[in-house]
């Protein structure tokens, strides 16, 4: 599909499916800059319609009643619509709408991370077959142009590590816990009140949202759609205020991160999403609140870190509008063409050069927190188990709890395999003198 001309004016017709916070933000900001955009692109931008579940709901942004639809297929099929913005979320109807538009050769712009993660392979194939285009910058890290960076600006690189804070809600919760000394439950209540937490809270709190985003980054960097069974996905529910303070005592800040590593020599990669300790002097350790930050280490560029607002109406609208502009350029035949057959062949070949690493092959530095009964020899038992698994301890701090006959032990290790740590933990859990399930967190040290 290309842009139709009428009375010598090129027209880009927009259909927005899903007119919630993001959809309204997109139209609000686009309407404000429309004249400039139109002059710059030489195209008239028209909002043909929006599609919503409840047309009678009061909205921040007013749209003529005749432009409000309830059937997404009708809007997608409208021949005046050549750019479909899928901002509805979910993976069932959103998938149908997306594939329908692409099969009609239209350009689709999306903010839907779960959809790209779960159905990206099918969507991308449809693009290459039907000749439309699919843009999804807003699906990862809100206003940070990470997808464009991977696809375009950093295309010269092979990435040994991509590590980032890509869930703003977890970052907000951990930041407030640390800065204000508040409990997880107290801060979570505030986050709910401010509308930061997804309707399905587990997406944020159990790391699923970050996993969706990490899978998208891993595909763009390494050509592999990483299945959930090959990843470690942990949220932040087990992190206590005490852990945050203990980590600071060690010189680290706890952040919820996604880490994608690739070992070129051994031909394997890993993808994990978990709370990690980051040295205080690293950029990511200073990315606070709802902000996101992503550190990419490429073989040509070195380490580059991008920081910005990862969620919210305005940051997301900024990414979607960037994609709409790319969509218009695509329709004019003036854009870099992404997801062509050669592009997909490239990703497939890249993905085939490597497998997922096994727990024996994944090396991490760990932080451990456990409570021990106050008896002589209890620490020696713990160290015996660590020694059996060849785990070398880097630092130890022990805190006594006056009058309780128990103490909290925290320690960090040198790099050791995930498999060794798992075996050590199984043994530690069986010790009569270990009073609660030990907490294990990984340590992440990006280059900058
Ligand atoms: N729940 C997501 C986050 C929203 O907190 O990052 C933006 O994708």
Short mmCIF file of C-alpha atoms and ligand atoms in Angstrom, two decimals:
data_model
loop_
_atom_site.label_atom_id
_atom_site.label_comp_id
_atom_site.label_asym_id
_atom_site.label_seq_id
_atom_site.Cartn_x
_atom_site.Cartn_y
_atom_site.Cartn_z
CA UNK A 1 0.00 0.00 0.00
CA UNK A 2 1.25 3.50 -0.74
CA UNK A 3 -0.01 6.95 0.08
CA UNK A 4 -2.96 8.03 -2.10
CA UNK A 5 -2.97 11.47 -3.69
CA UNK A 6 -5.99 13.70 -4.01
CA UNK A 7 -5.94 17.29 -5.26
CA UNK A 8 -2.14 17.02 -5.43
CA UNK A 9 -1.89 16.38 -1.70
CA UNK A 10 -0.48 13.13 -0.36
CA UNK A 11 -2.62 11.74 2.48
CA UNK A 12 -1.63 9.48 5.36
CA UNK A 13 -4.76 8.04 6.99
CA UNK A 14 -4.44 6.90 10.58
CA UNK A 15 -6.61 4.34 12.33
CA UNK A 16 -5.91 4.04 16.05
CA UNK A 17 -7.13 0.78 17.57
CA UNK A 18 -7.24 1.24 21.34
CA UNK A 19 -7.74 4.79 22.54
CA UNK A 20 -6.65 4.56 26.19
CA UNK A 21 -3.86 6.50 27.85
CA UNK A 22 -1.30 5.81 25.11
CA UNK A 23 -3.69 6.24 22.16
CA UNK A 24 -4.93 9.59 23.47
CA UNK A 25 -1.36 10.69 24.21
CA UNK A 26 -0.36 9.90 20.65
CA UNK A 27 -3.20 11.90 19.13
CA UNK A 28 -2.79 14.79 21.61
CA UNK A 29 0.91 15.22 20.76
CA UNK A 30 0.52 14.49 17.06
CA UNK A 31 -2.30 17.02 16.73
CA UNK A 32 -0.08 19.63 18.42
CA UNK A 33 2.80 19.14 15.96
CA UNK A 34 0.74 18.07 12.93
CA UNK A 35 1.28 21.21 10.85
CA UNK A 36 5.06 21.05 11.27
CA UNK A 37 5.08 17.33 10.61
CA UNK A 38 2.94 17.73 7.50
CA UNK A 39 5.19 20.44 6.10
CA UNK A 40 8.28 18.44 6.85
CA UNK A 41 6.98 15.20 5.33
CA UNK A 42 4.98 16.77 2.52
CA UNK A 43 1.97 14.72 3.54
CA UNK A 44 -1.44 15.50 5.02
CA UNK A 45 -1.99 13.46 8.19
CA UNK A 46 -5.61 12.55 8.85
CA UNK A 47 -7.11 10.71 11.78
CA UNK A 48 -9.66 8.51 10.01
CA UNK A 49 -10.93 6.89 13.18
CA UNK A 50 -10.27 5.38 16.56
CA UNK A 51 -11.58 2.08 17.82
CA UNK A 52 -12.68 1.66 21.43
CA UNK A 53 -14.65 -0.79 23.56
CA UNK A 54 -16.94 1.85 25.08
CA UNK A 55 -17.70 4.79 22.73
CA UNK A 56 -19.66 6.69 25.42
CA UNK A 57 -16.78 6.96 27.89
CA UNK A 58 -15.54 10.49 28.66
CA UNK A 59 -12.02 10.93 27.32
CA UNK A 60 -9.28 13.50 27.84
CA UNK A 61 -8.99 13.90 24.05
CA UNK A 62 -12.15 14.75 22.09
CA UNK A 63 -12.79 12.98 18.79
CA UNK A 64 -15.87 13.52 16.58
CA UNK A 65 -18.46 10.83 17.37
CA UNK A 66 -18.48 9.72 13.73
CA UNK A 67 -14.77 8.82 13.97
CA UNK A 68 -15.30 6.52 16.95
CA UNK A 69 -15.69 2.84 16.06
CA UNK A 70 -16.20 -0.34 18.04
CA UNK A 71 -15.29 -2.85 15.34
CA UNK A 72 -11.51 -2.84 14.76
CA UNK A 73 -11.83 -4.86 11.53
CA UNK A 74 -14.06 -2.24 9.95
CA UNK A 75 -11.53 0.48 10.75
CA UNK A 76 -8.59 -1.62 9.54
CA UNK A 77 -10.43 -2.43 6.28
CA UNK A 78 -11.29 1.23 5.57
CA UNK A 79 -9.35 2.01 2.37
CA UNK A 80 -8.55 5.50 3.66
CA UNK A 81 -6.57 3.95 6.56
CA UNK A 82 -3.03 3.11 5.50
CA UNK A 83 -1.41 3.27 8.95
CA UNK A 84 -2.93 1.19 11.76
CA UNK A 85 -1.78 1.99 15.29
CA UNK A 86 -2.42 -1.05 17.43
CA UNK A 87 -2.51 0.35 20.96
CA UNK A 88 -5.07 -1.97 22.49
CA UNK A 89 -2.72 -4.47 24.22
CA UNK A 90 -3.41 -8.17 24.72
CA UNK A 91 -2.40 -10.88 22.31
CA UNK A 92 -5.62 -12.32 20.86
CA UNK A 93 -7.62 -9.57 19.18
CA UNK A 94 -4.42 -7.52 18.77
CA UNK A 95 -2.86 -10.37 16.80
CA UNK A 96 -5.92 -10.66 14.53
CA UNK A 97 -6.04 -6.92 13.91
CA UNK A 98 -2.31 -6.77 13.20
CA UNK A 99 -2.27 -9.69 10.78
CA UNK A 100 -5.41 -8.42 9.03
CA UNK A 101 -3.84 -5.01 8.45
CA UNK A 102 -0.53 -6.49 7.31
CA UNK A 103 -2.26 -8.87 4.89
CA UNK A 104 -3.88 -5.79 3.37
CA UNK A 105 -0.37 -4.43 2.86
CA UNK A 106 -0.83 -1.67 5.48
CA UNK A 107 1.76 -0.36 7.89
CA UNK A 108 1.18 -1.23 11.55
CA UNK A 109 2.61 0.70 14.48
CA UNK A 110 2.46 -1.03 17.85
CA UNK A 111 3.39 -0.61 21.51
CA UNK A 112 2.49 -4.21 22.30
CA UNK A 113 5.47 -6.01 23.87
CA UNK A 114 3.58 -9.21 24.73
CA UNK A 115 2.35 -9.49 21.14
CA UNK A 116 5.80 -9.01 19.61
CA UNK A 117 7.33 -11.44 22.10
CA UNK A 118 4.74 -14.17 21.55
CA UNK A 119 3.84 -13.69 17.89
CA UNK A 120 6.76 -11.71 16.48
CA UNK A 121 7.88 -14.57 14.22
CA UNK A 122 4.44 -14.82 12.59
CA UNK A 123 4.03 -11.04 12.32
CA UNK A 124 7.47 -10.50 10.79
CA UNK A 125 6.90 -13.30 8.27
CA UNK A 126 3.60 -11.70 7.27
CA UNK A 127 5.35 -8.37 6.74
CA UNK A 128 7.97 -9.91 4.48
CA UNK A 129 5.27 -11.78 2.52
CA UNK A 130 2.68 -9.03 2.16
CA UNK A 131 4.91 -6.01 1.69
CA UNK A 132 3.53 -3.84 4.50
CA UNK A 133 5.62 -2.81 7.47
CA UNK A 134 5.61 -3.19 11.26
CA UNK A 135 7.08 -0.69 13.71
CA UNK A 136 7.20 -1.39 17.44
CA UNK A 137 9.59 1.13 19.04
CA UNK A 138 7.23 1.78 21.97
CA UNK A 139 7.19 -1.88 22.96
CA UNK A 140 10.55 -1.65 24.77
CA UNK A 141 11.78 1.06 27.13
CA UNK A 142 9.14 3.71 26.31
CA UNK A 143 10.80 6.85 25.04
CA UNK A 144 14.31 5.37 24.57
CA UNK A 145 14.85 4.60 20.86
CA UNK A 146 16.41 1.22 21.59
CA UNK A 147 14.84 -0.68 18.70
CA UNK A 148 15.91 1.88 16.14
CA UNK A 149 19.38 1.83 17.71
CA UNK A 150 19.69 -1.93 17.35
CA UNK A 151 18.23 -1.99 13.84
CA UNK A 152 20.04 1.03 12.48
CA UNK A 153 22.55 3.07 14.47
CA UNK A 154 24.34 0.11 16.08
CA UNK A 155 23.96 -2.31 13.17
CA UNK A 156 27.74 -2.67 12.80
CA UNK A 157 27.96 -4.49 16.11
CA UNK A 158 27.79 -7.97 17.53
CA UNK A 159 26.67 -7.66 21.14
CA UNK A 160 28.36 -9.59 23.91
CA UNK A 161 26.10 -8.02 26.55
CA UNK A 162 22.87 -6.09 26.63
CA UNK A 163 21.86 -5.30 30.19
CA UNK A 164 19.11 -2.98 31.18
CA UNK A 165 16.47 -1.75 33.54
CA UNK A 166 13.42 -2.19 31.34
CA UNK A 167 10.56 -2.33 33.81
CA UNK A 168 9.83 1.12 35.18
CA UNK A 169 7.43 -0.13 37.84
CA UNK A 170 10.01 -2.39 39.50
CA UNK A 171 12.54 0.43 39.31
CA UNK A 172 10.09 2.85 40.92
CA UNK A 173 9.37 0.39 43.76
CA UNK A 174 13.03 -0.41 44.48
CA UNK A 175 14.06 3.25 44.27
CA UNK A 176 11.45 4.43 46.75
CA UNK A 177 12.17 1.56 49.12
CA UNK A 178 15.83 2.56 49.18
CA UNK A 179 15.52 6.35 49.23
CA UNK A 180 12.67 6.54 51.74
CA UNK A 181 13.28 3.38 53.76
CA UNK A 182 9.76 2.14 53.00
CA UNK A 183 8.56 -1.44 52.81
CA UNK A 184 7.67 -3.13 49.53
CA UNK A 185 3.97 -3.28 50.49
CA UNK A 186 3.79 0.46 51.30
CA UNK A 187 5.42 1.51 48.04
CA UNK A 188 3.35 -0.95 46.01
CA UNK A 189 0.17 0.70 47.32
CA UNK A 190 1.41 4.07 46.04
CA UNK A 191 2.40 2.61 42.68
CA UNK A 192 -1.10 1.15 42.30
CA UNK A 193 -2.68 4.50 43.21
CA UNK A 194 -0.50 6.30 40.63
CA UNK A 195 -1.47 3.79 37.93
CA UNK A 196 2.11 2.51 37.47
CA UNK A 197 1.30 -1.17 37.90
CA UNK A 198 -0.11 -3.20 34.98
CA UNK A 199 -3.73 -4.43 35.42
CA UNK A 200 -2.23 -7.91 35.72
CA UNK A 201 0.30 -7.04 38.43
CA UNK A 202 2.26 -10.20 37.94
CA UNK A 203 3.52 -8.88 34.59
CA UNK A 204 5.51 -6.21 36.43
CA UNK A 205 6.20 -7.79 39.81
CA UNK A 206 7.20 -11.27 38.60
CA UNK A 207 9.41 -10.07 35.75
CA UNK A 208 7.14 -11.15 32.86
CA UNK A 209 6.92 -7.68 31.29
CA UNK A 210 10.72 -7.38 31.35
CA UNK A 211 10.99 -10.88 29.86
CA UNK A 212 8.70 -9.86 26.95
CA UNK A 213 10.89 -6.83 26.27
CA UNK A 214 14.16 -8.76 26.65
CA UNK A 215 12.97 -11.34 24.10
CA UNK A 216 12.42 -8.55 21.57
CA UNK A 217 15.91 -7.13 22.18
CA UNK A 218 17.45 -10.62 21.98
CA UNK A 219 15.80 -11.22 18.59
CA UNK A 220 17.01 -7.91 17.19
CA UNK A 221 20.53 -8.49 18.49
CA UNK A 222 20.90 -12.24 17.96
CA UNK A 223 18.11 -13.45 15.66
CA UNK A 224 16.65 -15.84 18.23
CA UNK A 225 13.15 -15.90 19.75
CA UNK A 226 14.16 -17.15 23.19
CA UNK A 227 11.51 -19.43 24.74
CA UNK A 228 10.57 -18.92 28.38
CA UNK A 229 11.85 -22.38 29.39
CA UNK A 230 15.39 -21.33 28.42
CA UNK A 231 15.42 -18.25 30.63
CA UNK A 232 15.55 -17.24 34.24
CA UNK A 233 12.59 -14.98 35.01
CA UNK A 234 12.41 -13.57 38.54
CA UNK A 235 10.56 -10.56 39.88
CA UNK A 236 11.19 -8.39 42.91
CA UNK A 237 8.71 -9.78 45.45
CA UNK A 238 11.46 -11.52 47.48
CA UNK A 239 13.63 -8.38 47.83
CA UNK A 240 13.32 -6.78 51.26
CA UNK A 241 14.29 -3.37 52.54
CA UNK A 242 16.98 -5.18 54.54
CA UNK A 243 18.49 -6.60 51.31
CA UNK A 244 18.55 -3.14 49.76
CA UNK A 245 20.41 -1.81 52.78
CA UNK A 246 22.80 -4.79 52.96
CA UNK A 247 23.59 -4.40 49.25
CA UNK A 248 24.49 -0.75 49.90
CA UNK A 249 26.83 -1.89 52.68
CA UNK A 250 28.60 -3.99 50.00
CA UNK A 251 28.74 -1.01 47.60
CA UNK A 252 25.86 -2.10 45.35
CA UNK A 253 22.34 -0.96 44.50
CA UNK A 254 19.61 -3.50 43.75
CA UNK A 255 17.90 -3.01 40.38
CA UNK A 256 15.56 -5.22 38.42
CA UNK A 257 17.41 -6.01 35.19
CA UNK A 258 17.24 -7.96 31.99
CA UNK A 259 20.56 -9.41 30.86
CA UNK A 260 21.27 -10.90 27.45
CA UNK A 261 24.78 -12.31 27.02
CA UNK A 262 26.39 -13.94 24.07
CA UNK A 263 29.65 -15.85 24.14
CA UNK A 264 31.01 -15.77 20.59
CA UNK A 265 33.84 -18.24 21.25
CA UNK A 266 31.58 -20.89 22.77
CA UNK A 267 28.60 -20.17 20.49
CA UNK A 268 25.98 -19.79 23.20
CA UNK A 269 23.79 -17.11 24.72
CA UNK A 270 21.77 -16.48 27.88
CA UNK A 271 18.73 -14.40 28.68
CA UNK A 272 17.71 -13.65 32.24
CA UNK A 273 15.45 -11.22 34.05
CA UNK A 274 16.05 -10.77 37.78
CA UNK A 275 16.89 -8.38 40.62
CA UNK A 276 20.65 -7.80 40.59
CA UNK A 277 23.25 -5.90 42.57
CA UNK A 278 24.99 -3.23 40.50
CA UNK A 279 28.15 -1.42 41.69
CA UNK A 280 27.21 2.10 42.80
CA UNK A 281 29.55 3.78 40.31
CA UNK A 282 27.85 2.27 37.22
CA UNK A 283 25.39 4.32 35.17
CA UNK A 284 22.59 1.77 35.58
CA UNK A 285 22.91 1.97 39.38
CA UNK A 286 21.94 5.62 39.09
CA UNK A 287 18.86 5.13 36.89
CA UNK A 288 16.05 5.76 39.35
CA UNK A 289 12.28 5.91 39.58
CA UNK A 290 10.25 5.00 36.50
CA UNK A 291 13.28 5.62 34.30
CA UNK A 292 14.77 2.85 32.19
CA UNK A 293 18.40 2.40 31.17
CA UNK A 294 20.03 0.00 28.74
CA UNK A 295 23.72 -0.68 28.44
CA UNK A 296 24.88 -2.34 25.22
CA UNK A 297 28.36 -3.72 24.70
CA UNK A 298 29.16 -4.13 21.01
CA UNK A 299 32.37 -5.30 19.39
CA UNK A 300 32.71 -2.10 17.35
CA UNK A 301 31.18 0.67 19.45
CA UNK A 302 32.20 -0.52 22.92
CA UNK A 303 29.66 0.16 25.65
CA UNK A 304 26.83 2.60 25.07
CA UNK A 305 24.20 3.36 27.70
CA UNK A 306 20.82 4.88 26.91
CA UNK A 307 18.68 6.31 29.71
CA UNK A 308 15.20 7.76 29.58
CA UNK A 309 11.60 7.52 30.65
CA UNK A 310 10.48 3.95 30.17
CA UNK A 311 6.74 4.31 30.55
CA UNK A 312 3.92 6.80 30.78
CA UNK A 313 1.72 8.56 28.27
CA UNK A 314 4.21 11.09 26.91
CA UNK A 315 7.31 8.89 26.60
CA UNK A 316 5.31 6.16 24.90
CA UNK A 317 3.58 8.66 22.61
CA UNK A 318 6.99 10.00 21.62
CA UNK A 319 8.05 6.51 20.46
CA UNK A 320 4.75 5.84 18.66
CA UNK A 321 4.88 9.18 16.82
CA UNK A 322 8.44 8.41 15.75
CA UNK A 323 7.10 5.17 14.26
CA UNK A 324 4.20 6.98 12.56
CA UNK A 325 6.72 9.25 10.85
CA UNK A 326 8.69 6.17 9.74
CA UNK A 327 5.40 4.64 8.56
CA UNK A 328 4.68 7.70 6.44
CA UNK A 329 8.20 7.62 4.98
CA UNK A 330 7.70 3.91 4.22
CA UNK A 331 4.45 4.65 2.38
CA UNK A 332 6.25 7.31 0.39
CA UNK A 333 8.93 4.73 -0.45
CA UNK A 334 11.46 6.91 1.32
CA UNK A 335 12.30 4.80 4.37
CA UNK A 336 14.85 2.18 5.24
CA UNK A 337 13.00 -1.10 4.61
CA UNK A 338 12.98 -3.42 7.60
CA UNK A 339 11.69 -7.04 7.79
CA UNK A 340 12.22 -7.78 4.14
CA UNK A 341 12.90 -11.41 3.14
CA UNK A 342 16.68 -10.80 3.14
CA UNK A 343 16.41 -9.20 6.56
CA UNK A 344 14.55 -12.21 7.97
CA UNK A 345 17.00 -14.61 6.31
CA UNK A 346 19.80 -12.69 8.01
CA UNK A 347 18.14 -13.04 11.44
CA UNK A 348 17.47 -16.75 10.89
CA UNK A 349 21.08 -17.41 9.93
CA UNK A 350 22.32 -15.37 12.89
CA UNK A 351 20.08 -17.25 15.32
CA UNK A 352 21.35 -20.59 14.01
CA UNK A 353 24.93 -19.75 14.90
CA UNK A 354 24.21 -20.22 18.56
CA UNK A 355 22.38 -22.21 21.22
CA UNK A 356 21.20 -21.37 24.72
CA UNK A 357 23.86 -21.95 27.40
CA UNK A 358 23.34 -24.66 30.04
CA UNK A 359 23.46 -23.83 33.80
CA UNK A 360 26.95 -25.36 33.89
CA UNK A 361 28.15 -22.82 31.34
CA UNK A 362 26.57 -19.68 32.84
CA UNK A 363 28.98 -17.90 35.15
CA UNK A 364 27.69 -15.29 37.60
CA UNK A 365 28.83 -13.51 40.70
CA UNK A 366 26.32 -13.96 43.50
CA UNK A 367 25.11 -12.23 46.65
CA UNK A 368 23.69 -14.50 49.36
CA UNK A 369 21.66 -13.60 52.41
CA UNK A 370 20.76 -16.20 55.01
CA UNK A 371 19.91 -16.36 58.69
CA UNK A 372 21.81 -18.70 60.98
CA UNK A 373 21.07 -19.97 64.44
CA UNK A 374 23.60 -18.64 66.95
CA UNK A 375 25.61 -21.82 67.61
CA UNK A 376 29.30 -22.41 67.37
CA UNK A 377 30.39 -23.93 64.06
CA UNK A 378 27.31 -22.92 62.01
CA UNK A 379 29.27 -20.63 59.68
CA UNK A 380 31.88 -23.35 59.19
CA UNK A 381 29.13 -25.70 57.93
CA UNK A 382 28.02 -23.10 55.37
CA UNK A 383 31.60 -22.54 54.17
CA UNK A 384 32.15 -26.29 53.92
CA UNK A 385 29.18 -26.53 51.52
CA UNK A 386 30.42 -23.58 49.47
CA UNK A 387 33.89 -25.14 49.29
CA UNK A 388 32.43 -28.48 48.15
CA UNK A 389 30.94 -26.64 45.18
CA UNK A 390 34.16 -24.69 44.56
CA UNK A 391 32.44 -21.41 45.35
CA UNK A 392 34.94 -18.77 46.34
CA UNK A 393 33.72 -16.06 48.70
CA UNK A 394 34.68 -12.46 47.91
CA UNK A 395 33.21 -10.50 50.86
CA UNK A 396 31.28 -11.31 54.03
CA UNK A 397 29.31 -9.20 56.49
CA UNK A 398 27.60 -10.71 59.48
CA UNK A 399 24.89 -8.85 61.43
CA UNK A 400 23.89 -9.98 64.88
CA UNK A 401 20.36 -9.49 66.14
CA UNK A 402 20.70 -8.75 69.84
CA UNK A 403 18.73 -11.09 72.05
CA UNK A 404 17.38 -13.27 69.22
CA UNK A 405 20.07 -15.97 69.05
CA UNK A 406 20.17 -15.62 65.29
CA UNK A 407 22.31 -13.64 62.89
CA UNK A 408 22.01 -12.51 59.28
CA UNK A 409 24.91 -13.39 57.03
CA UNK A 410 25.52 -11.73 53.70
CA UNK A 411 28.26 -12.66 51.31
CA UNK A 412 29.32 -12.10 47.74
CA UNK A 413 31.13 -14.64 45.57
CA UNK A 414 33.60 -14.67 42.72
CA UNK A 415 32.17 -15.89 39.39
CA UNK A 416 30.81 -19.40 39.65
CA UNK A 417 28.47 -21.51 37.54
CA UNK A 418 24.71 -21.33 38.06
CA UNK A 419 24.70 -25.10 38.44
CA UNK A 420 27.24 -25.01 41.32
CA UNK A 421 25.26 -22.32 43.11
CA UNK A 422 22.02 -24.28 42.68
CA UNK A 423 23.63 -27.40 44.18
CA UNK A 424 25.04 -25.38 47.11
CA UNK A 425 21.64 -23.87 47.78
CA UNK A 426 19.95 -27.24 47.84
CA UNK A 427 22.42 -28.34 50.53
CA UNK A 428 22.13 -25.07 52.49
CA UNK A 429 18.34 -25.34 52.61
CA UNK A 430 18.69 -28.72 54.33
CA UNK A 431 20.87 -27.40 57.18
CA UNK A 432 19.00 -27.31 60.49
CA UNK A 433 20.86 -24.15 61.45
CA UNK A 434 19.78 -22.15 58.35
CA UNK A 435 16.57 -20.51 59.58
CA UNK A 436 14.88 -19.22 56.41
CA UNK A 437 15.18 -19.92 52.70
CA UNK A 438 18.40 -18.13 51.71
CA UNK A 439 18.02 -15.27 49.22
CA UNK A 440 20.31 -15.40 46.21
CA UNK A 441 20.80 -12.45 43.87
CA UNK A 442 23.16 -12.04 40.98
CA UNK A 443 25.75 -9.26 40.67
CA UNK A 444 25.84 -7.33 37.42
CA UNK A 445 28.83 -5.21 36.44
CA UNK A 446 28.33 -3.50 33.09
CA UNK A 447 31.35 -1.79 31.50
CA UNK A 448 30.24 1.74 32.34
N1 LIG B 1 4.63 -1.87 33.09
C1 LIG B 1 5.58 -1.36 32.21
C2 LIG B 1 6.76 -0.83 33.02
C3 LIG B 1 5.01 -0.27 31.34
O1 LIG B 1 6.61 -0.61 34.22
O2 LIG B 1 7.84 -0.66 32.50
C4 LIG B 1 5.87 0.13 30.20
O3 LIG B 1 6.12 -0.92 29.34
#
